[in-house]
mmCIF file of C-alpha atoms in Angstrom:
data_model
loop_
_atom_site.group_PDB
_atom_site.id
_atom_site.type_symbol
_atom_site.label_atom_id
_atom_site.label_comp_id
_atom_site.label_asym_id
_atom_site.label_seq_id
_atom_site.Cartn_x
_atom_site.Cartn_y
_atom_site.Cartn_z
ATOM 1 C CA MET A 1 -5.044 97.819 -51.625
ATOM 2 C CA ASN A 2 -8.313 96.502 -52.917
ATOM 3 C CA ASN A 3 -7.972 95.692 -56.625
ATOM 4 C CA LYS A 4 -11.578 96.786 -57.189
ATOM 5 C CA GLU A 5 -11.503 100.306 -55.779
ATOM 6 C CA VAL A 6 -14.394 102.101 -57.465
ATOM 7 C CA VAL A 7 -13.867 105.859 -57.677
ATOM 8 C CA ASP A 8 -16.102 108.696 -58.776
ATOM 9 C CA ILE A 9 -15.018 110.676 -61.826
ATOM 10 C CA TYR A 10 -14.880 114.473 -61.685
ATOM 11 C CA ASP A 11 -14.511 117.159 -64.352
ATOM 12 C CA GLU A 12 -11.788 119.826 -64.493
ATOM 13 C CA ASN A 13 -13.800 121.972 -62.053
ATOM 14 C CA LYS A 14 -14.085 119.170 -59.472
ATOM 15 C CA ASN A 15 -17.747 118.472 -60.237
ATOM 16 C CA LYS A 16 -18.929 114.863 -60.189
ATOM 17 C CA THR A 17 -19.701 113.608 -63.673
ATOM 18 C CA GLY A 18 -21.909 110.712 -62.558
ATOM 19 C CA LYS A 19 -19.369 108.218 -63.929
ATOM 20 C CA THR A 20 -17.269 105.768 -61.929
ATOM 21 C CA LYS A 21 -14.185 103.767 -62.808
ATOM 22 C CA ILE A 22 -12.037 101.106 -61.214
ATOM 23 C CA ARG A 23 -8.845 102.658 -59.865
ATOM 24 C CA HIS A 24 -5.601 101.325 -61.379
ATOM 25 C CA LYS A 25 -7.585 99.414 -64.021
ATOM 26 C CA ASP A 26 -9.708 101.817 -66.044
ATOM 27 C CA THR A 27 -8.036 104.590 -68.026
ATOM 28 C CA LEU A 28 -8.967 108.168 -67.306
ATOM 29 C CA GLU A 29 -9.892 110.146 -70.411
ATOM 30 C CA PRO A 30 -8.837 113.754 -71.028
ATOM 31 C CA GLY A 31 -10.734 116.017 -68.631
ATOM 32 C CA GLU A 32 -11.463 113.199 -66.155
ATOM 33 C CA TYR A 33 -10.157 113.388 -62.608
ATOM 34 C CA ILE A 34 -10.271 111.429 -59.368
ATOM 35 C CA ILE A 35 -9.864 112.749 -55.826
ATOM 36 C CA GLY A 36 -6.681 111.823 -54.000
ATOM 37 C CA ILE A 37 -6.483 112.313 -50.255
ATOM 38 C CA GLN A 38 -3.508 112.800 -47.965
ATOM 39 C CA ALA A 39 -3.159 113.211 -44.213
ATOM 40 C CA ILE A 40 -0.202 114.947 -42.690
ATOM 41 C CA ILE A 41 0.020 113.705 -39.119
ATOM 42 C CA ILE A 42 2.025 115.866 -36.733
ATOM 43 C CA ASN A 43 2.618 115.470 -33.005
ATOM 44 C CA SER A 44 2.987 118.041 -30.227
ATOM 45 C CA ASN A 45 6.773 118.068 -30.813
ATOM 46 C CA LYS A 46 6.108 119.145 -34.445
ATOM 47 C CA GLN A 47 7.365 115.806 -35.783
ATOM 48 C CA ILE A 48 5.646 114.559 -38.946
ATOM 49 C CA LEU A 49 4.768 110.894 -39.289
ATOM 50 C CA ILE A 50 5.922 109.343 -42.553
ATOM 51 C CA SER A 51 5.898 105.709 -43.597
ATOM 52 C CA GLN A 52 7.815 103.673 -46.116
ATOM 53 C CA ARG A 53 5.887 102.172 -49.015
ATOM 54 C CA SER A 54 6.013 98.431 -49.505
ATOM 55 C CA GLU A 55 8.568 97.110 -51.973
ATOM 56 C CA SER A 56 5.686 95.337 -53.740
ATOM 57 C CA LYS A 57 3.989 98.650 -54.653
ATOM 58 C CA GLU A 58 3.983 99.234 -58.409
ATOM 59 C CA LYS A 59 4.308 102.996 -57.993
ATOM 60 C CA ALA A 60 7.240 104.362 -55.941
ATOM 61 C CA PRO A 61 8.204 101.192 -54.021
ATOM 62 C CA LEU A 62 10.182 101.768 -50.791
ATOM 63 C CA LYS A 63 9.704 105.546 -50.994
ATOM 64 C CA TRP A 64 8.804 107.530 -47.874
ATOM 65 C CA GLU A 65 5.464 109.349 -47.767
ATOM 66 C CA CYS A 66 2.717 110.966 -45.783
ATOM 67 C CA ASN A 67 -0.169 108.530 -45.988
ATOM 68 C CA GLY A 68 -3.323 108.736 -48.022
ATOM 69 C CA GLY A 69 -4.934 107.236 -51.074
ATOM 70 C CA ALA A 70 -8.005 107.815 -53.193
ATOM 71 C CA LEU A 71 -11.539 108.775 -52.350
ATOM 72 C CA LEU A 72 -13.866 105.854 -53.045
ATOM 73 C CA SER A 73 -17.187 106.267 -54.810
ATOM 74 C CA GLY A 74 -19.758 107.949 -52.568
ATOM 75 C CA GLU A 75 -17.244 108.738 -49.835
ATOM 76 C CA ASN A 76 -16.523 112.202 -48.443
ATOM 77 C CA VAL A 77 -12.944 113.419 -47.959
ATOM 78 C CA ILE A 78 -12.756 113.160 -44.171
ATOM 79 C CA ASP A 79 -14.308 109.674 -44.086
ATOM 80 C CA GLY A 80 -11.850 108.620 -46.798
ATOM 81 C CA LEU A 81 -8.877 109.919 -44.835
ATOM 82 C CA VAL A 82 -10.019 108.181 -41.662
ATOM 83 C CA ARG A 83 -10.438 104.915 -43.614
ATOM 84 C CA GLU A 84 -7.081 105.146 -45.423
ATOM 85 C CA ILE A 85 -5.066 105.985 -42.311
ATOM 86 C CA TYR A 86 -6.694 103.171 -40.365
ATOM 87 C CA GLU A 87 -6.079 100.691 -43.225
ATOM 88 C CA GLU A 88 -2.455 101.740 -43.695
ATOM 89 C CA LEU A 89 -1.315 102.526 -40.158
ATOM 90 C CA GLY A 90 -3.962 101.266 -37.742
ATOM 91 C CA ILE A 91 -4.473 104.815 -36.424
ATOM 92 C CA SER A 92 -8.010 106.014 -35.678
ATOM 93 C CA LEU A 93 -8.201 109.686 -36.581
ATOM 94 C CA GLN A 94 -10.860 111.967 -35.105
ATOM 95 C CA LYS A 95 -12.846 113.597 -37.890
ATOM 96 C CA ASP A 96 -13.296 116.851 -35.993
ATOM 97 C CA LYS A 97 -9.499 117.249 -35.734
ATOM 98 C CA ALA A 98 -9.037 117.556 -39.515
ATOM 99 C CA ILE A 99 -7.515 120.862 -40.614
ATOM 100 C CA PHE A 100 -7.771 121.629 -44.328
ATOM 101 C CA LEU A 101 -4.418 122.664 -45.846
ATOM 102 C CA LYS A 102 -4.847 122.783 -49.610
ATOM 103 C CA THR A 103 -6.090 121.224 -52.825
ATOM 104 C CA THR A 104 -3.686 120.483 -55.654
ATOM 105 C CA LYS A 105 -4.471 119.492 -59.229
ATOM 106 C CA ASP A 106 -2.218 117.501 -61.494
ATOM 107 C CA ASN A 107 -2.506 114.857 -64.178
ATOM 108 C CA HIS A 108 -6.052 113.460 -63.680
ATOM 109 C CA ARG A 109 -6.097 114.041 -59.922
ATOM 110 C CA PHE A 110 -7.200 116.593 -57.408
ATOM 111 C CA LYS A 111 -5.459 115.991 -54.083
ATOM 112 C CA GLU A 112 -7.102 117.101 -50.841
ATOM 113 C CA ILE A 113 -4.484 117.562 -48.113
ATOM 114 C CA TYR A 114 -5.411 117.754 -44.435
ATOM 115 C CA LEU A 115 -3.446 118.083 -41.216
ATOM 116 C CA PHE A 116 -4.151 116.059 -38.081
ATOM 117 C CA GLU A 117 -2.427 116.936 -34.810
ATOM 118 C CA ILE A 118 -2.177 113.789 -32.703
ATOM 119 C CA ASP A 119 0.403 112.238 -30.392
ATOM 120 C CA ILE A 120 1.116 108.653 -31.394
ATOM 121 C CA LYS A 121 3.414 106.133 -29.805
ATOM 122 C CA ILE A 122 5.512 105.151 -32.803
ATOM 123 C CA ASP A 123 6.405 101.772 -31.282
ATOM 124 C CA GLU A 124 2.697 100.844 -31.243
ATOM 125 C CA LEU A 125 2.272 101.188 -35.020
#
């Protein structure tokens, strides 16, 4: 992870505020949100790809997850997902294969969750 990930700040209605902050460094104030992104990757056998987080991660080390991250400043959701999955797994996702699943909202974060159907050779990751 880049220690200088600049993210846009959104209000409680998911509107950009015009402010940016550095992820994992700057504190989010009440009513400030960032956009989290997650890709659920499923193959033709209906198997879901999950990966184990590094033991050096501050949050949830060694836990299993579907991959994603945070939307960087100026980035759209699909471009962010393609970037994150390539950075984390080396998989090049096709933007036109993204299927929107849902948006969640929790403590200072909206999470955009998308499905990608793709057959991957697990031994090549």
